[in-house]
């Protein structure tokens, strides 16, 4: 091949203009652009089957890779260059605000063009585009075995053999590739029946199992600081948006190393090395291709592609020339949503042969649709039949009008409500749980509503589902929603309107801060439940239920802001938590900040959380608290969820901030490429990010989670003297301000929040003061109902402070109508604005607390948040 300034060559059926073929791209070996191009063409028959129909991301070194002392500049490229030849095939991935157009390396000419633009590294995901132009499910699983400091390639080979054994037990043959950089990639074929999230979860479990079996040699955590002397099994490259360097691709290292497929016999060599360009050329010339079984099967011979077009049925039932409905000619492409975007929904009132409501939720690029004959239920005691129909295009979300007589679905269509959804669960063909947030004047009443759709083939067909308004509704709906509401959908939207959101309180004590509590989200809340609520086919993780105050923290290296559950600024109250500025590590340090969720507790003499002591702290915060001063040993045991009984603090009360979630990487209230919201990241991944981003200190610690059995977690809670555990689904998103079914409180001790409505006069030793408190608990509609008396659990000091506090709220009449006469006789009443917590032996049939004892005030709760937590 001549090396003139610019020449045109024929490669296959295409003309390619090339230039500067004598440019040296690898100075260490003198390898030129011409030799790189010759390499790509020589390995095309084995490289193309690995990358065909996959979107190709390129890393370009237009002036060469440089040297170790002066590396060359690298450009990372997704979109196809404007200067690229028009004959290069492309694949498109639509995002919320743009579409990326990637080249497809389906023929040798494309590889030659890569060489022309010095695209030395070719990266692809584990999935391919289907015949319809949409991403298919992954057709391969990959594990990246990355050696830490002090670990060699032979050590990675040993871990690869352990991975091979596990995959073999799963019925999967695996194929090694020395990466040409540091470690080994391990591939296994998939049948295309599962999506990237499912494959990523399996790969993660495999990595954790490997770490459990070989803790001294293997690590599955993303924490770089912990990888020295170990092999990191990187499972994350199975994520649908991640890419891996393609087998047979060159690497942009100082020498022309190759991501080279190898045989298992080769990995037995203790002197195993990466292969260079020339060595790979010799192997290919000899007919060696260890990765051939994973090569591309052309369309038409592969049944894993599934349906070619999710709108094929919809389109077949409509004549675009006769109906006013949108009938797109092209197959749908799933939208890529931004951090602040959500999928959409529409509910349309359809006056066809029979009146019904069409219930449509955006998923996988279409509106998945059900016909609901009697309309969506607006009360929790009603189930509606919902018959699944064909998928509809997203454009249908704005359709209103007349479907012509004689056409499918002929009649009038109007939008009953529309808006956005938060999908909490989507089990294809089985179950859907989603929160619908519609229009202020829509049929849902202008408040978010959580619905469940459950497939019920026993009702007469595979397409029959039940549509149910769930008992546990979003908090924004609390004031409006009643389980006894009987309103039904009508031709006109309901008269209900959503209340205007209340503004977050201004920050106190931090007026000059770069950010305030207003920049922090509201915390996600857990639902009270029982062990049977934990579905067996879901993956659950368990945390201890700490006995303290919920606290959100915004952190940068210069500033900490603390917010209570109800948005109060507590920054000045707990100055010891300024320690958080020193504990940014890993990704949180790189991004310059974080937003955390956790529980503030006070420790007793045995190092256990004591809610009463925390009450005492709350009354003394204005006088300041000493910073926790345990010994190193005590601090370490506290971080492990244990206690050091010899480390009692005789001078003050020890505080601990136990962090269990991370909601953002980057400074609160900021935006930009270094700020990453984690609200839509699954809990399991957030937990790993938390452990990598927050260090342990004297006051702050990240207690362990439990991934074993519920029984083991509950026993750990008993051993620590705690009130129970919180079960969290590992795939759950963080829903600010909402009480989600993916977080379930399982209590070993019965505690109940109550609203104080009055007090009875004391007798005997309590004469002249308070004898007991009268309390109430709101019912499901939010209306206060009398809940009985609380007369024990108080110290004399607490009773005096309580009386002083309540006298300022005195009122003449009882705030609830159902206080029995025997409790009214010597009572005086207060405005129901304060929340307390009691321990109790249960709840009577008449809705009264049984054997209740006072635990303390809940400054972080408001009366409208209180509900019965026990039946």
Short mmCIF file of N, CA and C in Angstrom, two decimals, residues 683-801:
data_model
loop_
_atom_site.label_atom_id
_atom_site.label_comp_id
_atom_site.label_asym_id
_atom_site.label_seq_id
_atom_site.Cartn_x
_atom_site.Cartn_y
_atom_site.Cartn_z
N UNK A 683 -30.95 0.75 44.73
CA UNK A 683 -30.42 0.81 46.10
C UNK A 683 -29.11 0.03 46.23
N UNK A 684 -29.03 -1.15 45.62
CA UNK A 684 -27.82 -1.95 45.74
C UNK A 684 -26.60 -1.20 45.24
N UNK A 685 -26.75 -0.47 44.12
CA UNK A 685 -25.63 0.30 43.59
C UNK A 685 -25.36 1.52 44.45
N UNK A 686 -26.44 2.14 44.98
CA UNK A 686 -26.23 3.30 45.87
C UNK A 686 -25.43 2.88 47.10
N UNK A 687 -25.73 1.69 47.60
CA UNK A 687 -25.03 1.21 48.79
C UNK A 687 -23.54 1.07 48.51
N UNK A 688 -23.19 0.55 47.34
CA UNK A 688 -21.78 0.41 47.00
C UNK A 688 -21.11 1.78 46.86
N UNK A 689 -21.83 2.72 46.24
CA UNK A 689 -21.31 4.08 46.11
C UNK A 689 -21.12 4.71 47.48
N UNK A 690 -22.06 4.47 48.39
CA UNK A 690 -21.96 5.01 49.75
C UNK A 690 -20.69 4.50 50.43
N UNK A 691 -20.47 3.20 50.35
CA UNK A 691 -19.31 2.63 51.03
C UNK A 691 -18.01 3.13 50.44
N UNK A 692 -18.05 3.46 49.13
CA UNK A 692 -16.84 3.97 48.49
C UNK A 692 -16.67 5.47 48.71
N UNK A 693 -17.74 6.19 49.05
CA UNK A 693 -17.69 7.64 49.09
C UNK A 693 -17.66 8.26 50.47
N UNK A 694 -17.89 7.47 51.52
CA UNK A 694 -17.94 8.02 52.88
C UNK A 694 -16.99 7.24 53.78
N UNK A 695 -16.07 7.93 54.40
CA UNK A 695 -15.20 7.29 55.37
C UNK A 695 -15.83 7.28 56.74
N UNK A 696 -15.28 6.48 57.65
CA UNK A 696 -15.77 6.43 59.03
C UNK A 696 -14.93 7.37 59.89
N UNK A 697 -15.61 8.04 60.82
CA UNK A 697 -14.93 8.96 61.70
C UNK A 697 -15.26 8.69 63.15
N UNK A 698 -15.06 9.70 64.00
CA UNK A 698 -15.38 9.56 65.41
C UNK A 698 -16.88 9.58 65.66
N UNK A 699 -17.60 10.37 64.87
CA UNK A 699 -19.04 10.53 65.07
C UNK A 699 -19.83 9.89 63.94
N UNK A 700 -19.27 9.84 62.75
CA UNK A 700 -19.97 9.36 61.57
C UNK A 700 -19.50 7.95 61.23
N UNK A 701 -20.42 7.07 60.89
CA UNK A 701 -20.05 5.73 60.44
C UNK A 701 -21.11 5.20 59.49
N UNK A 702 -20.71 4.24 58.66
CA UNK A 702 -21.61 3.57 57.74
C UNK A 702 -21.79 2.15 58.27
N UNK A 703 -22.90 1.89 58.96
CA UNK A 703 -23.10 0.55 59.53
C UNK A 703 -23.30 -0.47 58.41
N UNK A 704 -23.01 -1.74 58.67
CA UNK A 704 -23.10 -2.75 57.62
C UNK A 704 -24.54 -3.07 57.26
N UNK A 705 -24.73 -3.50 56.02
CA UNK A 705 -26.00 -4.07 55.61
C UNK A 705 -25.90 -5.58 55.70
N UNK A 706 -27.03 -6.25 55.65
CA UNK A 706 -27.07 -7.70 55.74
C UNK A 706 -27.74 -8.26 54.49
N UNK A 707 -26.98 -9.07 53.73
CA UNK A 707 -27.51 -9.64 52.50
C UNK A 707 -27.88 -11.12 52.66
N UNK A 708 -27.90 -11.60 53.90
CA UNK A 708 -28.27 -12.99 54.15
C UNK A 708 -29.76 -13.13 54.32
N UNK A 709 -30.17 -13.93 55.29
CA UNK A 709 -31.59 -14.16 55.52
C UNK A 709 -32.17 -13.12 56.46
N UNK A 710 -33.48 -12.96 56.40
CA UNK A 710 -34.17 -12.05 57.31
C UNK A 710 -33.96 -12.51 58.75
N UNK A 711 -34.01 -13.81 58.98
CA UNK A 711 -33.85 -14.33 60.34
C UNK A 711 -32.50 -13.93 60.91
N UNK A 712 -31.46 -13.96 60.08
CA UNK A 712 -30.13 -13.58 60.55
C UNK A 712 -30.10 -12.09 60.90
N UNK A 713 -30.71 -11.27 60.05
CA UNK A 713 -30.72 -9.83 60.32
C UNK A 713 -31.52 -9.53 61.59
N UNK A 714 -32.67 -10.21 61.79
CA UNK A 714 -33.46 -9.96 62.98
C UNK A 714 -32.72 -10.40 64.25
N UNK A 715 -31.97 -11.49 64.14
CA UNK A 715 -31.21 -11.93 65.30
C UNK A 715 -30.12 -10.92 65.64
N UNK A 716 -29.49 -10.35 64.61
CA UNK A 716 -28.49 -9.30 64.85
C UNK A 716 -29.12 -8.11 65.53
N UNK A 717 -30.35 -7.76 65.14
CA UNK A 717 -31.06 -6.65 65.77
C UNK A 717 -31.35 -6.96 67.24
N UNK A 718 -31.75 -8.19 67.53
CA UNK A 718 -32.00 -8.57 68.93
C UNK A 718 -30.71 -8.51 69.74
N UNK A 719 -29.63 -9.02 69.15
CA UNK A 719 -28.35 -9.03 69.86
C UNK A 719 -27.89 -7.62 70.21
N UNK A 720 -28.22 -6.66 69.35
CA UNK A 720 -27.82 -5.28 69.57
C UNK A 720 -28.84 -4.49 70.39
N UNK A 721 -29.96 -5.15 70.74
CA UNK A 721 -30.98 -4.48 71.52
C UNK A 721 -31.73 -3.42 70.75
N UNK A 722 -31.88 -3.60 69.43
CA UNK A 722 -32.55 -2.62 68.58
C UNK A 722 -34.02 -2.98 68.38
N UNK A 723 -34.76 -2.05 67.77
CA UNK A 723 -36.20 -2.25 67.68
C UNK A 723 -36.63 -3.04 66.46
N UNK A 724 -35.71 -3.39 65.56
CA UNK A 724 -36.11 -4.17 64.40
C UNK A 724 -35.17 -3.96 63.23
N UNK A 725 -35.64 -4.29 62.03
CA UNK A 725 -34.84 -4.13 60.83
C UNK A 725 -35.68 -3.44 59.76
N UNK A 726 -34.98 -2.91 58.76
CA UNK A 726 -35.64 -2.34 57.58
C UNK A 726 -35.17 -3.16 56.38
N UNK A 727 -36.12 -3.77 55.68
CA UNK A 727 -35.81 -4.54 54.48
C UNK A 727 -35.94 -3.62 53.27
N UNK A 728 -34.93 -3.65 52.39
CA UNK A 728 -34.94 -2.78 51.21
C UNK A 728 -34.68 -3.63 49.97
N UNK A 729 -35.56 -3.48 48.98
CA UNK A 729 -35.35 -4.18 47.72
C UNK A 729 -34.13 -3.60 47.02
N UNK A 730 -33.21 -4.46 46.58
CA UNK A 730 -31.94 -3.97 46.05
C UNK A 730 -32.12 -3.23 44.74
N UNK A 731 -33.24 -3.44 44.04
CA UNK A 731 -33.46 -2.73 42.77
C UNK A 731 -34.30 -1.48 42.95
N UNK A 732 -34.59 -1.08 44.20
CA UNK A 732 -35.51 0.04 44.44
C UNK A 732 -34.85 1.38 44.20
N UNK A 733 -35.61 2.32 43.66
CA UNK A 733 -35.17 3.69 43.48
C UNK A 733 -35.46 4.48 44.75
N UNK A 734 -34.86 5.66 44.86
CA UNK A 734 -35.11 6.52 46.01
C UNK A 734 -36.22 7.49 45.64
N UNK A 735 -37.32 7.44 46.39
CA UNK A 735 -38.50 8.25 46.09
C UNK A 735 -38.64 9.32 47.17
N UNK A 736 -38.11 10.54 46.94
CA UNK A 736 -38.13 11.58 47.97
C UNK A 736 -39.54 11.88 48.47
N UNK A 737 -39.69 11.88 49.78
CA UNK A 737 -40.96 12.25 50.38
C UNK A 737 -42.05 11.22 50.26
N UNK A 738 -41.72 10.04 49.75
CA UNK A 738 -42.76 9.03 49.54
C UNK A 738 -42.52 7.81 50.42
N UNK A 739 -43.60 7.13 50.72
CA UNK A 739 -43.54 5.91 51.52
C UNK A 739 -43.68 4.74 50.55
N UNK A 740 -42.56 4.12 50.21
CA UNK A 740 -42.57 3.10 49.18
C UNK A 740 -42.65 1.69 49.73
N UNK A 741 -43.26 0.79 48.96
CA UNK A 741 -43.37 -0.62 49.35
C UNK A 741 -42.06 -1.36 49.19
N UNK A 742 -41.05 -0.70 48.61
CA UNK A 742 -39.75 -1.34 48.45
C UNK A 742 -38.91 -1.23 49.71
N UNK A 743 -39.32 -0.42 50.67
CA UNK A 743 -38.67 -0.33 51.99
C UNK A 743 -39.71 -0.75 53.02
N UNK A 744 -39.44 -1.78 53.79
CA UNK A 744 -40.42 -2.31 54.74
C UNK A 744 -39.81 -2.39 56.13
N UNK A 745 -40.48 -1.75 57.10
CA UNK A 745 -40.05 -1.80 58.49
C UNK A 745 -40.60 -3.07 59.14
N UNK A 746 -39.73 -3.84 59.76
CA UNK A 746 -40.12 -5.06 60.45
C UNK A 746 -39.69 -4.91 61.91
N UNK A 747 -40.62 -4.58 62.78
CA UNK A 747 -40.28 -4.23 64.16
C UNK A 747 -40.29 -5.46 65.05
N UNK A 748 -39.31 -5.52 65.94
CA UNK A 748 -39.28 -6.51 67.00
C UNK A 748 -39.89 -5.96 68.27
N UNK A 749 -39.87 -4.62 68.42
CA UNK A 749 -40.50 -3.94 69.53
C UNK A 749 -41.59 -3.04 68.97
N UNK A 750 -42.68 -2.88 69.71
CA UNK A 750 -43.80 -2.09 69.21
C UNK A 750 -43.72 -0.66 69.74
N UNK A 751 -43.51 0.25 68.80
CA UNK A 751 -43.51 1.68 69.11
C UNK A 751 -44.59 2.34 68.25
N UNK A 752 -45.16 3.41 68.74
CA UNK A 752 -46.22 4.09 68.03
C UNK A 752 -46.10 5.60 68.22
N UNK A 753 -46.17 6.34 67.13
CA UNK A 753 -46.21 7.79 67.22
C UNK A 753 -47.64 8.22 67.54
N UNK A 754 -47.76 9.26 68.37
CA UNK A 754 -49.07 9.75 68.80
C UNK A 754 -49.07 11.27 68.79
N UNK A 755 -50.25 11.84 68.69
CA UNK A 755 -50.43 13.29 68.77
C UNK A 755 -51.01 13.62 70.15
N UNK A 756 -50.35 14.48 70.87
CA UNK A 756 -50.81 14.84 72.23
C UNK A 756 -51.95 15.84 72.12
N UNK A 757 -53.10 15.52 72.76
CA UNK A 757 -54.27 16.39 72.67
C UNK A 757 -54.67 16.98 74.01
N UNK A 758 -54.03 16.48 75.09
CA UNK A 758 -54.40 17.01 76.40
C UNK A 758 -53.68 16.29 77.52
N UNK A 759 -54.04 16.62 78.77
CA UNK A 759 -53.42 15.99 79.93
C UNK A 759 -54.45 15.89 81.04
N UNK A 760 -54.24 14.89 81.92
CA UNK A 760 -55.07 14.75 83.11
C UNK A 760 -54.27 15.19 84.34
N UNK A 761 -55.00 15.75 85.32
CA UNK A 761 -54.35 16.24 86.53
C UNK A 761 -53.76 15.07 87.31
N UNK A 762 -52.59 15.31 87.91
CA UNK A 762 -51.94 14.27 88.68
C UNK A 762 -52.54 14.10 90.06
N UNK A 763 -52.30 12.90 90.61
CA UNK A 763 -52.78 12.59 91.95
C UNK A 763 -51.65 11.96 92.73
N UNK A 764 -51.76 11.95 94.06
CA UNK A 764 -50.74 11.35 94.88
C UNK A 764 -49.42 12.07 94.69
N UNK A 765 -48.37 11.28 94.33
CA UNK A 765 -47.04 11.85 94.16
C UNK A 765 -46.97 12.84 93.02
N UNK A 766 -47.92 12.79 92.08
CA UNK A 766 -47.94 13.72 90.95
C UNK A 766 -48.95 14.84 91.15
N UNK A 767 -49.47 14.97 92.34
CA UNK A 767 -50.46 16.00 92.61
C UNK A 767 -49.91 17.38 92.30
N UNK A 768 -50.72 18.19 91.65
CA UNK A 768 -50.31 19.53 91.26
C UNK A 768 -49.62 19.60 89.91
N UNK A 769 -49.47 18.45 89.27
CA UNK A 769 -48.85 18.42 87.94
C UNK A 769 -49.63 17.52 86.99
N UNK A 770 -48.95 16.99 86.03
CA UNK A 770 -49.58 16.11 85.05
C UNK A 770 -49.58 14.67 85.56
N UNK A 771 -50.74 14.03 85.47
CA UNK A 771 -50.82 12.62 85.82
C UNK A 771 -50.61 11.72 84.62
N UNK A 772 -51.18 12.09 83.48
CA UNK A 772 -51.01 11.32 82.25
C UNK A 772 -51.32 12.22 81.06
N UNK A 773 -50.85 11.81 79.91
CA UNK A 773 -51.15 12.52 78.67
C UNK A 773 -52.27 11.82 77.93
N UNK A 774 -53.12 12.60 77.28
CA UNK A 774 -54.16 12.06 76.41
C UNK A 774 -53.67 12.21 74.98
N UNK A 775 -53.81 11.14 74.20
CA UNK A 775 -53.22 11.12 72.87
C UNK A 775 -54.24 10.68 71.84
N UNK A 776 -53.93 11.00 70.58
CA UNK A 776 -54.79 10.62 69.46
C UNK A 776 -53.90 10.17 68.30
N UNK A 777 -54.50 9.42 67.38
CA UNK A 777 -53.82 8.97 66.16
C UNK A 777 -54.78 9.20 64.99
N UNK A 778 -54.33 9.85 63.92
CA UNK A 778 -55.22 10.05 62.76
C UNK A 778 -55.62 8.73 62.13
N UNK A 779 -56.86 8.67 61.61
CA UNK A 779 -57.28 7.48 60.88
C UNK A 779 -56.80 7.58 59.43
N UNK A 780 -57.28 6.69 58.56
CA UNK A 780 -56.78 6.65 57.18
C UNK A 780 -57.13 7.91 56.40
N UNK A 781 -58.17 8.61 56.84
CA UNK A 781 -58.55 9.84 56.14
C UNK A 781 -57.78 11.06 56.66
N UNK A 782 -57.00 10.87 57.73
CA UNK A 782 -56.28 11.98 58.33
C UNK A 782 -57.01 12.63 59.49
N UNK A 783 -58.20 12.10 59.87
CA UNK A 783 -58.97 12.69 60.96
C UNK A 783 -58.51 12.11 62.29
N UNK A 784 -58.24 12.99 63.26
CA UNK A 784 -57.76 12.55 64.56
C UNK A 784 -58.82 11.73 65.29
N UNK A 785 -58.37 10.61 65.90
CA UNK A 785 -59.23 9.75 66.70
C UNK A 785 -58.55 9.50 68.04
N UNK A 786 -59.35 9.52 69.11
CA UNK A 786 -58.79 9.33 70.45
C UNK A 786 -58.11 7.97 70.54
N UNK A 787 -56.91 7.96 71.17
CA UNK A 787 -56.13 6.71 71.25
C UNK A 787 -55.76 6.34 72.67
N UNK A 788 -56.25 7.05 73.70
CA UNK A 788 -56.03 6.62 75.06
C UNK A 788 -55.06 7.48 75.86
N UNK A 789 -54.59 6.91 77.02
CA UNK A 789 -53.75 7.63 77.97
C UNK A 789 -52.35 7.03 78.03
N UNK A 790 -51.39 7.91 78.35
CA UNK A 790 -50.02 7.48 78.58
C UNK A 790 -49.60 8.05 79.92
N UNK A 791 -49.34 7.17 80.92
CA UNK A 791 -49.05 7.67 82.27
C UNK A 791 -47.73 7.21 82.83
N UNK A 792 -46.98 6.40 82.11
CA UNK A 792 -45.70 5.92 82.63
C UNK A 792 -44.59 6.26 81.65
N UNK A 793 -43.34 6.09 82.12
CA UNK A 793 -42.19 6.35 81.28
C UNK A 793 -41.61 7.74 81.46
N UNK A 794 -42.22 8.56 82.32
CA UNK A 794 -41.76 9.93 82.53
C UNK A 794 -40.89 10.01 83.78
N UNK A 795 -39.88 10.84 83.73
CA UNK A 795 -39.20 11.25 84.96
C UNK A 795 -39.89 12.50 85.48
N UNK A 796 -39.62 12.86 86.73
CA UNK A 796 -40.23 14.06 87.29
C UNK A 796 -39.83 15.30 86.49
N UNK A 797 -38.58 15.34 86.05
CA UNK A 797 -38.12 16.48 85.25
C UNK A 797 -38.86 16.55 83.93
N UNK A 798 -39.04 15.39 83.29
CA UNK A 798 -39.75 15.37 82.02
C UNK A 798 -41.19 15.82 82.17
N UNK A 799 -41.84 15.42 83.26
CA UNK A 799 -43.22 15.83 83.47
C UNK A 799 -43.32 17.34 83.63
N UNK A 800 -42.39 17.91 84.37
CA UNK A 800 -42.41 19.37 84.58
C UNK A 800 -42.17 20.10 83.26
N UNK A 801 -41.19 19.64 82.48
CA UNK A 801 -40.92 20.28 81.19
C UNK A 801 -42.09 20.11 80.23
#
